[in-house]
GROMACS .gro file of N, CA and C in nm:
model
  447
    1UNK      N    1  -3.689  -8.623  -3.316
    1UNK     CA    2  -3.596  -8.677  -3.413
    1UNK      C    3  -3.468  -8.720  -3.342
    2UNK      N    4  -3.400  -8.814  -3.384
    2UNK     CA    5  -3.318  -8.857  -3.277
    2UNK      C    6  -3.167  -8.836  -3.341
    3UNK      N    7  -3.062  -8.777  -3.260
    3UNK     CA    8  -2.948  -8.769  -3.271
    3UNK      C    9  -2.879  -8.849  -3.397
    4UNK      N   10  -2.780  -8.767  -3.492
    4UNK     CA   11  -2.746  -8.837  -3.621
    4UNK      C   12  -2.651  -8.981  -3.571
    5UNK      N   13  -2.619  -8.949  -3.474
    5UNK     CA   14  -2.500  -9.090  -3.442
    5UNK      C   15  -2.550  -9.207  -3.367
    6UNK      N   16  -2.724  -9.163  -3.362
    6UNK     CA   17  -2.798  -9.314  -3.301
    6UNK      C   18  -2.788  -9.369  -3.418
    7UNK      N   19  -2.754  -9.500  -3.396
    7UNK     CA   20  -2.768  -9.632  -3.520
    7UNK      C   21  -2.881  -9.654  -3.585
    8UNK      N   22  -2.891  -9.662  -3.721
    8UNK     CA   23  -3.008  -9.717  -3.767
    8UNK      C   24  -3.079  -9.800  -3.730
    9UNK      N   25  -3.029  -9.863  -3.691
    9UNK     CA   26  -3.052  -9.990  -3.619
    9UNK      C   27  -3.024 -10.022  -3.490
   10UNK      N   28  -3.110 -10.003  -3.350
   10UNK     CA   29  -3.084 -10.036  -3.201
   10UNK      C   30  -3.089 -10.178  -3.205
   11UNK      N   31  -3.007 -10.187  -3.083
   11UNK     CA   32  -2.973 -10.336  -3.021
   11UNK      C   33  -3.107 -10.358  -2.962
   12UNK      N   34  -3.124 -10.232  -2.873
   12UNK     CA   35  -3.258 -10.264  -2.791
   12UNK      C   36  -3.425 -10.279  -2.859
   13UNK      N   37  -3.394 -10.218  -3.004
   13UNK     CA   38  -3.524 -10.268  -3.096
   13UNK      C   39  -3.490 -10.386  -3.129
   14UNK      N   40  -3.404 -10.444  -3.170
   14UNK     CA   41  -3.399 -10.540  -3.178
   14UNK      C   42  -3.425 -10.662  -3.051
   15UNK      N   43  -3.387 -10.675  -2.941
   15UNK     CA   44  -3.384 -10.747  -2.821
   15UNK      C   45  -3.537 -10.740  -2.797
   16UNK      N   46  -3.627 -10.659  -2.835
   16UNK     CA   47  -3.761 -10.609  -2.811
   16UNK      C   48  -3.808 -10.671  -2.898
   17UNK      N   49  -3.773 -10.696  -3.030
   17UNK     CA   50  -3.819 -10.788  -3.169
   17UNK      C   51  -3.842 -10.928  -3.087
   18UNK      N   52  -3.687 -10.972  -3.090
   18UNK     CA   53  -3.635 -11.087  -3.066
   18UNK      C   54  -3.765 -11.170  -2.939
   19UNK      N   55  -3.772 -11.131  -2.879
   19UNK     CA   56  -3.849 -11.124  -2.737
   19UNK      C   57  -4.033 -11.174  -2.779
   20UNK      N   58  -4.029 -11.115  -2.871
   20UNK     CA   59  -4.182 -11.075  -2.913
   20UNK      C   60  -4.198 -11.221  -2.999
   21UNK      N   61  -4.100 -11.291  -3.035
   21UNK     CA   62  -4.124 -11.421  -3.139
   21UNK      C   63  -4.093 -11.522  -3.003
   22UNK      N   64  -4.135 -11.655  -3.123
   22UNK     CA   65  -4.105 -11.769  -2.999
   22UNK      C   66  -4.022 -11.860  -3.036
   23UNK      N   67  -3.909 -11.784  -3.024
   23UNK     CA   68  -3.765 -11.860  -3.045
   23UNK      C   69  -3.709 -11.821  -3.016
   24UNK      N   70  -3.632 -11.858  -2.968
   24UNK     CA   71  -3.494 -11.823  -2.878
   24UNK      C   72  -3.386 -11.868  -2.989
   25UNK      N   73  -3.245 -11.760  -2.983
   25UNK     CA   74  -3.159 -11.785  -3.091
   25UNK      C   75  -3.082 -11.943  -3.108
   26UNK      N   76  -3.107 -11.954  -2.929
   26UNK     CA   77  -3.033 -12.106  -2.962
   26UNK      C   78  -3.086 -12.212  -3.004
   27UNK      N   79  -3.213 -12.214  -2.985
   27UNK     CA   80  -3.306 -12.304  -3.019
   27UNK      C   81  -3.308 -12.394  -3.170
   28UNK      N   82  -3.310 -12.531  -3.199
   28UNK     CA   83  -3.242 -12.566  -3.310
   28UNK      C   84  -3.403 -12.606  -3.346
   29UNK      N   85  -3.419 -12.586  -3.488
   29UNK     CA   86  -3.584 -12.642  -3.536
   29UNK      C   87  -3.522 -12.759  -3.641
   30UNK      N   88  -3.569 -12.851  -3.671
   30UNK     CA   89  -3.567 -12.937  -3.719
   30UNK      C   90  -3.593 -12.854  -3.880
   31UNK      N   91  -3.516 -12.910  -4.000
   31UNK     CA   92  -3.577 -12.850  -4.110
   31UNK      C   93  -3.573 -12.959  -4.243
   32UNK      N   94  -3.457 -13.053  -4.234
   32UNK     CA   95  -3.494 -13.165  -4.357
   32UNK      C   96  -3.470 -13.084  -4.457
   33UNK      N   97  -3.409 -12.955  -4.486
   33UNK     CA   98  -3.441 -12.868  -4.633
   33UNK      C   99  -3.266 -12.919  -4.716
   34UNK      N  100  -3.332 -12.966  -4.837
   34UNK     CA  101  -3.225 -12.997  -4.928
   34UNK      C  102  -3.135 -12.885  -4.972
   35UNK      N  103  -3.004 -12.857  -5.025
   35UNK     CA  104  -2.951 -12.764  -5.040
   35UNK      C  105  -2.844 -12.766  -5.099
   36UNK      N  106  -2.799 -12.712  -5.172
   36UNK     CA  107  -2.651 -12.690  -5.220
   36UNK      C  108  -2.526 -12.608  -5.122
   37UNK      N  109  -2.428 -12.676  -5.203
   37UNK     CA  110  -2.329 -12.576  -5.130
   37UNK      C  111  -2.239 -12.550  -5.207
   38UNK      N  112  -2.098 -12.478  -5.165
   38UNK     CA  113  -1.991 -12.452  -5.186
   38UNK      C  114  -1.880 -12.424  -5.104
   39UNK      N  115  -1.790 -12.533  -5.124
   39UNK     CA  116  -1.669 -12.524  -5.035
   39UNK      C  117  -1.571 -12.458  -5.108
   40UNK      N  118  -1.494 -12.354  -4.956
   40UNK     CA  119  -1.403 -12.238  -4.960
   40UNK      C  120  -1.291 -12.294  -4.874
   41UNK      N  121  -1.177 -12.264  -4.889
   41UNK     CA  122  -1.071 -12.247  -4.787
   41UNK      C  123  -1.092 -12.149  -4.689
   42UNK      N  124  -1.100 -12.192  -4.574
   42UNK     CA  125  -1.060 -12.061  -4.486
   42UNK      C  126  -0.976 -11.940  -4.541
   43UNK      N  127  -0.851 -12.002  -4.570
   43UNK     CA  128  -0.756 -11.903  -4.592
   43UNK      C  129  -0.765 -11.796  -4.745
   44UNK      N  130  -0.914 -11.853  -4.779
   44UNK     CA  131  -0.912 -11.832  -4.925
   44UNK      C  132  -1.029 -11.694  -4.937
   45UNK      N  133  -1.134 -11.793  -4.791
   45UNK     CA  134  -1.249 -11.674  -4.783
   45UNK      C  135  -1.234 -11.561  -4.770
   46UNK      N  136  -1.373 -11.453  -4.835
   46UNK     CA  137  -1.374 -11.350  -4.799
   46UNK      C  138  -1.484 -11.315  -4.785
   47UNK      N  139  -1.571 -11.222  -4.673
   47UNK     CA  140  -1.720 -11.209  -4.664
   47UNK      C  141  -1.809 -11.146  -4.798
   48UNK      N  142  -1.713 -11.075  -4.897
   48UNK     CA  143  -1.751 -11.050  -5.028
   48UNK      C  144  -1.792 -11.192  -5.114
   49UNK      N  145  -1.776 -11.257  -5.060
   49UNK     CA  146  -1.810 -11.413  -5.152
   49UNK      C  147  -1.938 -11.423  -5.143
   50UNK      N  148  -1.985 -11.401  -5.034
   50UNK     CA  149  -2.149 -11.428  -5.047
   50UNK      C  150  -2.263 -11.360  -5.065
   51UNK      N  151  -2.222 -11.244  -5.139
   51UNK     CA  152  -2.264 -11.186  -5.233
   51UNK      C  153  -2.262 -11.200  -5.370
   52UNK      N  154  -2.180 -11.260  -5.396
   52UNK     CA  155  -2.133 -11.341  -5.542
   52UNK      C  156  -2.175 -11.503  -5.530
   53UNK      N  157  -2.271 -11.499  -5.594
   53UNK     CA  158  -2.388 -11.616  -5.638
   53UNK      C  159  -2.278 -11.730  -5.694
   54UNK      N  160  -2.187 -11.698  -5.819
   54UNK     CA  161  -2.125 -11.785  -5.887
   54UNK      C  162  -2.203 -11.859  -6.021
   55UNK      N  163  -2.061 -11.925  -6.046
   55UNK     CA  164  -2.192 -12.017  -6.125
   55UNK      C  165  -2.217 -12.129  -6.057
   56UNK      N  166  -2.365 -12.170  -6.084
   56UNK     CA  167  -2.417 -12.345  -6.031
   56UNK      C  168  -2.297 -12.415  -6.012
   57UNK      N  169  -2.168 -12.485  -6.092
   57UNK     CA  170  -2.102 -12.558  -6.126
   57UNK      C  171  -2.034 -12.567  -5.997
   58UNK      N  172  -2.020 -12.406  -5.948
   58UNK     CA  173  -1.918 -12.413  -5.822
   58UNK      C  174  -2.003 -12.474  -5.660
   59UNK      N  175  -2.133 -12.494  -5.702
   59UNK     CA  176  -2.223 -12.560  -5.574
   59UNK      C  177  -2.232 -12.662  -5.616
   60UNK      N  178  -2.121 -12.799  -5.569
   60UNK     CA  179  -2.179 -12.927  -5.613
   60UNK      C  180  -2.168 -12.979  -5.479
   61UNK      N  181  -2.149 -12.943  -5.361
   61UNK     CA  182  -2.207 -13.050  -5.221
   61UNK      C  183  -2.358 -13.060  -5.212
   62UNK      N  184  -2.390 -13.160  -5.244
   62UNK     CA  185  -2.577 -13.164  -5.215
   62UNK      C  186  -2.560 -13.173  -5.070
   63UNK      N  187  -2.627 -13.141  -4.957
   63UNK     CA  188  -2.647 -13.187  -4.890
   63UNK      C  189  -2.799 -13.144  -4.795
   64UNK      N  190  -2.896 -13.204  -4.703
   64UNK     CA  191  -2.977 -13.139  -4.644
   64UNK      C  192  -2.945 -13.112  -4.481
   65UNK      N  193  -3.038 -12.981  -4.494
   65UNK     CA  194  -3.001 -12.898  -4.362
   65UNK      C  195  -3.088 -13.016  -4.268
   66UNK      N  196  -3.055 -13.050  -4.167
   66UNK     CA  197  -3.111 -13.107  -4.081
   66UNK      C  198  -3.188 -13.086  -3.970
   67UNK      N  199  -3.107 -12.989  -3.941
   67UNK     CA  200  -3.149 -12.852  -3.784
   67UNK      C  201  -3.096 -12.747  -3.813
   68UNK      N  202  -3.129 -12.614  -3.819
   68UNK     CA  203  -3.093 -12.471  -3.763
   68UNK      C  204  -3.130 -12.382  -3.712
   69UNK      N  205  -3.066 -12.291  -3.604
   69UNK     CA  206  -3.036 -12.224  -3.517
   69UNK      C  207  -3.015 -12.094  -3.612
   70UNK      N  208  -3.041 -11.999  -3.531
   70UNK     CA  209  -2.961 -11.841  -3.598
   70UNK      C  210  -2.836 -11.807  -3.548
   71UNK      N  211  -2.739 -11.971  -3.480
   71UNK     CA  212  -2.599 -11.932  -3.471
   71UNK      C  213  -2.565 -12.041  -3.562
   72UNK      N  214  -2.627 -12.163  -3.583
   72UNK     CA  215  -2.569 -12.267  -3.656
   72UNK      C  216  -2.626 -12.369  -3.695
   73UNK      N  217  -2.586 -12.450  -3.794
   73UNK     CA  218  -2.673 -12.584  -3.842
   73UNK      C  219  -2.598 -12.725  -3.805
   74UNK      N  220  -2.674 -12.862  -3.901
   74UNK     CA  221  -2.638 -12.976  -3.876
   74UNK      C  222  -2.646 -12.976  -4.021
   75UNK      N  223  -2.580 -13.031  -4.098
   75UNK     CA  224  -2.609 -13.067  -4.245
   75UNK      C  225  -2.559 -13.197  -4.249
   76UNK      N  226  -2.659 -13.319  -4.352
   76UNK     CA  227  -2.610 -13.431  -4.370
   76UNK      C  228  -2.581 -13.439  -4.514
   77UNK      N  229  -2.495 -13.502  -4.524
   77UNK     CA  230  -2.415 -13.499  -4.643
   77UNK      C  231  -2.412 -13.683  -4.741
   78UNK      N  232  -2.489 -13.713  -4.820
   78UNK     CA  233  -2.453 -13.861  -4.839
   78UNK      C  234  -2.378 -13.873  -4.995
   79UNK      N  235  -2.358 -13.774  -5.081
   79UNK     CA  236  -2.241 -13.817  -5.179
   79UNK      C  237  -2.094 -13.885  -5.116
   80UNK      N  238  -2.034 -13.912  -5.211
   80UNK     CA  239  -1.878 -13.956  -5.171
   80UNK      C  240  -1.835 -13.785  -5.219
   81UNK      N  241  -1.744 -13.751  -5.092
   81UNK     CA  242  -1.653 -13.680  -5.165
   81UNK      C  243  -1.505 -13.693  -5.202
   82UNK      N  244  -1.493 -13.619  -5.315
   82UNK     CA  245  -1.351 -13.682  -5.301
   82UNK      C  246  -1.232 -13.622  -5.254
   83UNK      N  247  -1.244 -13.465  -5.170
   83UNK     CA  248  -1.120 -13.488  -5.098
   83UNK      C  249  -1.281 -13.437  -4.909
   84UNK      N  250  -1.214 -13.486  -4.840
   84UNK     CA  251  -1.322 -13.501  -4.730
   84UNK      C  252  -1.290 -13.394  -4.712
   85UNK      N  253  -1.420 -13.329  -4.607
   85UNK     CA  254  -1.445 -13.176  -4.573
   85UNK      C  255  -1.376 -13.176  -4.444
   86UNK      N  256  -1.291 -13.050  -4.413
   86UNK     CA  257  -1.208 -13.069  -4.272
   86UNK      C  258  -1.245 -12.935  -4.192
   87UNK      N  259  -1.218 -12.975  -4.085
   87UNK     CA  260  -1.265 -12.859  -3.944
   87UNK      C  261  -1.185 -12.682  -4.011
   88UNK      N  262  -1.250 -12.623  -3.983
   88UNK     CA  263  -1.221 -12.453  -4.038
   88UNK      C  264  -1.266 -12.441  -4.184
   89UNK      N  265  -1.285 -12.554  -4.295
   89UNK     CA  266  -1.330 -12.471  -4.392
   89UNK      C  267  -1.515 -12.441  -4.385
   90UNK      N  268  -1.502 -12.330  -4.505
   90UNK     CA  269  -1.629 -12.257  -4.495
   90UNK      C  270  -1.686 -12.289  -4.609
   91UNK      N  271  -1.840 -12.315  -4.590
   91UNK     CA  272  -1.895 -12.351  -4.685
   91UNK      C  273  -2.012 -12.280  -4.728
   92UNK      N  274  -2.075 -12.217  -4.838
   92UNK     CA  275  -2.150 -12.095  -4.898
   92UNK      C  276  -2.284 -12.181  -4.924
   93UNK      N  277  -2.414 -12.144  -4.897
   93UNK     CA  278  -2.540 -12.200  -4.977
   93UNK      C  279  -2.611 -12.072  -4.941
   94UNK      N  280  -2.706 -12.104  -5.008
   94UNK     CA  281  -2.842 -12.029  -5.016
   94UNK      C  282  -2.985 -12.078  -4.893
   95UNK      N  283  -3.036 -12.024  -4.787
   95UNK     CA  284  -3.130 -12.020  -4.732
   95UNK      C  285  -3.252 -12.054  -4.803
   96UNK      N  286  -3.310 -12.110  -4.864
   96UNK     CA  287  -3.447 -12.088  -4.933
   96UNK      C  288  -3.525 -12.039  -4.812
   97UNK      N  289  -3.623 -11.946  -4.930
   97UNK     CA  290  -3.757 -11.887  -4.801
   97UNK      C  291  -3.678 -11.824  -4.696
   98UNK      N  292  -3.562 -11.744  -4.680
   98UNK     CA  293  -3.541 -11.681  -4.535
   98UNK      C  294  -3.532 -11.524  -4.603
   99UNK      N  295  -3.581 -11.496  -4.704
   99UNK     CA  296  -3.593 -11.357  -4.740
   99UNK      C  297  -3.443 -11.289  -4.745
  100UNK      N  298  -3.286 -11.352  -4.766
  100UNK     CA  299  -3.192 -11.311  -4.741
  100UNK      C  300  -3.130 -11.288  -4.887
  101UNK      N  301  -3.098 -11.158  -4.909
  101UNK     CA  302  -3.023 -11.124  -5.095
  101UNK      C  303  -2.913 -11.193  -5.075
  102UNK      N  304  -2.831 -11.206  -4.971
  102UNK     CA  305  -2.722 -11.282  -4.995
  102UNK      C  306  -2.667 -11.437  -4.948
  103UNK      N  307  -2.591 -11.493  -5.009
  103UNK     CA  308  -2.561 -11.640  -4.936
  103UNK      C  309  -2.499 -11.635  -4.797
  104UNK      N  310  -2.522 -11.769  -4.747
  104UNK     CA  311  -2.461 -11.772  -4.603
  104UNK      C  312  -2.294 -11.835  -4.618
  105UNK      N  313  -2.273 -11.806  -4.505
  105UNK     CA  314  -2.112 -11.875  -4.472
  105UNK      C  315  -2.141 -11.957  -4.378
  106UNK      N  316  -2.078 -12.044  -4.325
  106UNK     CA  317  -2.103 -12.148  -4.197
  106UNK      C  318  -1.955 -12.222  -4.237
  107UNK      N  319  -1.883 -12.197  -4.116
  107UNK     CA  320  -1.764 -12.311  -4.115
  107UNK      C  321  -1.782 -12.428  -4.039
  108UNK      N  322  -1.678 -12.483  -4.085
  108UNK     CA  323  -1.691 -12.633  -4.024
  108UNK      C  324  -1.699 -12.652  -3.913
  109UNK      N  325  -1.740 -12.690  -3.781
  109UNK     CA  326  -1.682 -12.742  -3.665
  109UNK      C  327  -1.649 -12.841  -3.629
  110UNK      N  328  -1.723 -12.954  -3.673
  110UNK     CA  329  -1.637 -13.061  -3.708
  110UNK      C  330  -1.758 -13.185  -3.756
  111UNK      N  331  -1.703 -13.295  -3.814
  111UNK     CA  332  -1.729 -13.376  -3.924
  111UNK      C  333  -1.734 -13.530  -3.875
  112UNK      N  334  -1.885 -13.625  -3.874
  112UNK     CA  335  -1.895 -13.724  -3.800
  112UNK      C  336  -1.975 -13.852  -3.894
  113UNK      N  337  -1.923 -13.922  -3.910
  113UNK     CA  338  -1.904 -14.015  -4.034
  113UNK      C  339  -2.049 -14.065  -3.958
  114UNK      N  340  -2.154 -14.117  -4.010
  114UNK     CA  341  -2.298 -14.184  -3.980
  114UNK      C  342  -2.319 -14.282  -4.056
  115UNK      N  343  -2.274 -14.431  -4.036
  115UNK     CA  344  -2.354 -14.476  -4.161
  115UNK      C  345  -2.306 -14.459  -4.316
  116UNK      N  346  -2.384 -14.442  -4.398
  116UNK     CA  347  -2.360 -14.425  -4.570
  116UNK      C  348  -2.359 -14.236  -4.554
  117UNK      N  349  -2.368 -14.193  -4.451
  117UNK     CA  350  -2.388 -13.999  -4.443
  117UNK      C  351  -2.250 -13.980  -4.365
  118UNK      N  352  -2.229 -13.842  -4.412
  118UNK     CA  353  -2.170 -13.756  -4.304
  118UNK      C  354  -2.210 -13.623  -4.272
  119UNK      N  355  -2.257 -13.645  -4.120
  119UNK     CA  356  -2.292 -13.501  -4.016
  119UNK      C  357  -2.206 -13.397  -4.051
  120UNK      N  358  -2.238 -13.284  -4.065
  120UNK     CA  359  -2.138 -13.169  -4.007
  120UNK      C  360  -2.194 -13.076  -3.932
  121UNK      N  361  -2.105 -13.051  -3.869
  121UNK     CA  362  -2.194 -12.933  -3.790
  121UNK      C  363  -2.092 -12.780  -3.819
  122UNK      N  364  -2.179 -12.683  -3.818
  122UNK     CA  365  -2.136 -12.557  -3.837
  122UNK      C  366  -2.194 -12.455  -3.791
  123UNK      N  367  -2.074 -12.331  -3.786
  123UNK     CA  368  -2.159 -12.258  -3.753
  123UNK      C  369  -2.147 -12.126  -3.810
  124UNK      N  370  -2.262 -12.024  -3.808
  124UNK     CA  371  -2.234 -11.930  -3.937
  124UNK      C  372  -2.165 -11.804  -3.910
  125UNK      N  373  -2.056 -11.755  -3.989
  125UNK     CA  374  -1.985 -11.620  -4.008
  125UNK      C  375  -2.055 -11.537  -4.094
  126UNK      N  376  -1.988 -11.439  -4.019
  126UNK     CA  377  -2.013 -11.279  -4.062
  126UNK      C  378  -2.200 -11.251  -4.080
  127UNK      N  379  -2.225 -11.318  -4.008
  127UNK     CA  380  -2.388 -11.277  -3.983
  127UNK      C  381  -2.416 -11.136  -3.916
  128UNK      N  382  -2.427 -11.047  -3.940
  128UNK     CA  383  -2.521 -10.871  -3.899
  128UNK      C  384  -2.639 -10.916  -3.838
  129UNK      N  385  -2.673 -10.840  -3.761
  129UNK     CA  386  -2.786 -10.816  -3.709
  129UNK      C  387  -2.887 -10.824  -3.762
  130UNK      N  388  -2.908 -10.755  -3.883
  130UNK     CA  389  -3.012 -10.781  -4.003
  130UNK      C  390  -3.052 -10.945  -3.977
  131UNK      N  391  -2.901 -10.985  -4.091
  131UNK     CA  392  -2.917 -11.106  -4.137
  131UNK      C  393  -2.964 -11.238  -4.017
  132UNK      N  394  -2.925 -11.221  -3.864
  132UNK     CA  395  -2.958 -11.303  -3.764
  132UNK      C  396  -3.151 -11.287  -3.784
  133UNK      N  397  -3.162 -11.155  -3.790
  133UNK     CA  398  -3.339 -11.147  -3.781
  133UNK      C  399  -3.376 -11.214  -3.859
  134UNK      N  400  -3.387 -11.201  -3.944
  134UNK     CA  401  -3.454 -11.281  -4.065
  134UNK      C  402  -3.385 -11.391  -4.078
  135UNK      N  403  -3.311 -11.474  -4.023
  135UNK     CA  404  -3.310 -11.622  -3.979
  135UNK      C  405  -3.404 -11.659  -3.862
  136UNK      N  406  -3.369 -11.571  -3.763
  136UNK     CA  407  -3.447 -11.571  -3.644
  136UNK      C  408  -3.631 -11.580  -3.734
  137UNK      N  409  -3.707 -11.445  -3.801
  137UNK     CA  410  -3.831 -11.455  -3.850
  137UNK      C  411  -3.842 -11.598  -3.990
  138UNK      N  412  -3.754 -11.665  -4.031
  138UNK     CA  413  -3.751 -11.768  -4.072
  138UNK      C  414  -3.803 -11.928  -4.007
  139UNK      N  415  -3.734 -11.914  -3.880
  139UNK     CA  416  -3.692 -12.037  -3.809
  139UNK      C  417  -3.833 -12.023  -3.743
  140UNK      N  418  -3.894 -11.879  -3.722
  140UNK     CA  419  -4.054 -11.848  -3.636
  140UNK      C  420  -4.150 -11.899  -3.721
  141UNK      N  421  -4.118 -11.872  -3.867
  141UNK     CA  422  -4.238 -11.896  -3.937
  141UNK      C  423  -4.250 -12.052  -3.994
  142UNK      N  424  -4.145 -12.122  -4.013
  142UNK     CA  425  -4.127 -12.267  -4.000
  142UNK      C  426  -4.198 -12.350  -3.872
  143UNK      N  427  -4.138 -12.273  -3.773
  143UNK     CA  428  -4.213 -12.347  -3.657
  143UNK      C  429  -4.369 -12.314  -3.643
  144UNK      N  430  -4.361 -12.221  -3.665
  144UNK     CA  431  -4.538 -12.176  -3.642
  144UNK      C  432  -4.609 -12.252  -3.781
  145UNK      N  433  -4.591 -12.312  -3.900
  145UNK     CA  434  -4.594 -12.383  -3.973
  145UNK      C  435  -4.624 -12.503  -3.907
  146UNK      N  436  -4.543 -12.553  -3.872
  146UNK     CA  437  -4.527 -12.734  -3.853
  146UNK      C  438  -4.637 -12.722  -3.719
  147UNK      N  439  -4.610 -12.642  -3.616
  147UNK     CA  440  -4.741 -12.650  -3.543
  147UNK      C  441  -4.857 -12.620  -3.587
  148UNK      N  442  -4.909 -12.562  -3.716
  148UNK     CA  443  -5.028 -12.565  -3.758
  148UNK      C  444  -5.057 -12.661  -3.840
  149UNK      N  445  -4.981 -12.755  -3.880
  149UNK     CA  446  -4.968 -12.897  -3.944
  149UNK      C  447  -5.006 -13.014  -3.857
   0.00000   0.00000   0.00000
């Protein structure tokens, strides 16, 4: 039985997980997945937000995920908005299919006009260890998907 002040959770079970799939955290998979969002102020956020669903009304950025990583995404964006999205704010959606009870955070890094779209790229806060795995067993089972396609 192991000592009360070992962690529920080891780094090194985990690194042993991690290892055993075929993805590497940086690795970006292509995903095309449509999505909602919700934009926050930096100065406004709090990691308690994404636990609080809201109502629909407050997710009106459509945009689709393009690529993600279990540090960060690409999202394209083709509504007009009307005040433009700027570097540091944070924006809240939902993962479909990544088995996660709560929403993600991802701030801005910065914002690249395409055409009738705009790129953003971000990357995600206050992610746990948990929550990286099961992006990480997400991004495995997507890919192991499209290669059996």
């Amino acid at each position: 039985r192991p000592p009360r002040s070992t962690p529920l959770y080891s780094s090194a079970a985990s690194d042993v997980y991690k290892r055993q799939m075929a993805i590497r955290e940086s690795e970006r998979l292509e995903l095309n997945q449509d999505a909602l969002f919700r934009r926050v102020e930096a100065s406004e956020y709090e990691p308690e937000m994404r636990s609080v669903h809201g109502s629909a009304d407050a997710y009106k950025i459509k945009g689709k995920i393009i690529d993600m990583s279990a540090g960060g995404m690409k999202l394209a964006i083709t509504q007009k908005l009307e005040d433009p999205l700027k570097n540091g704010e944070i924006l809240l959606f939902h993962v479909s299919g990544a088995s996660l009870r709560e929403n993600m955070a991802a701030t801005v890094l910065a914002t690249i006009p395409s055409g009738k779209q705009l790129n953003v790229h971000l990357q995600f806060r206050d992610s746990n260890a948990l929550t990286r795995i099961k992006l990480l067993q997400f991004l495995h089972r997507y890919k192991k998907q499209q290669a059996a396609a």
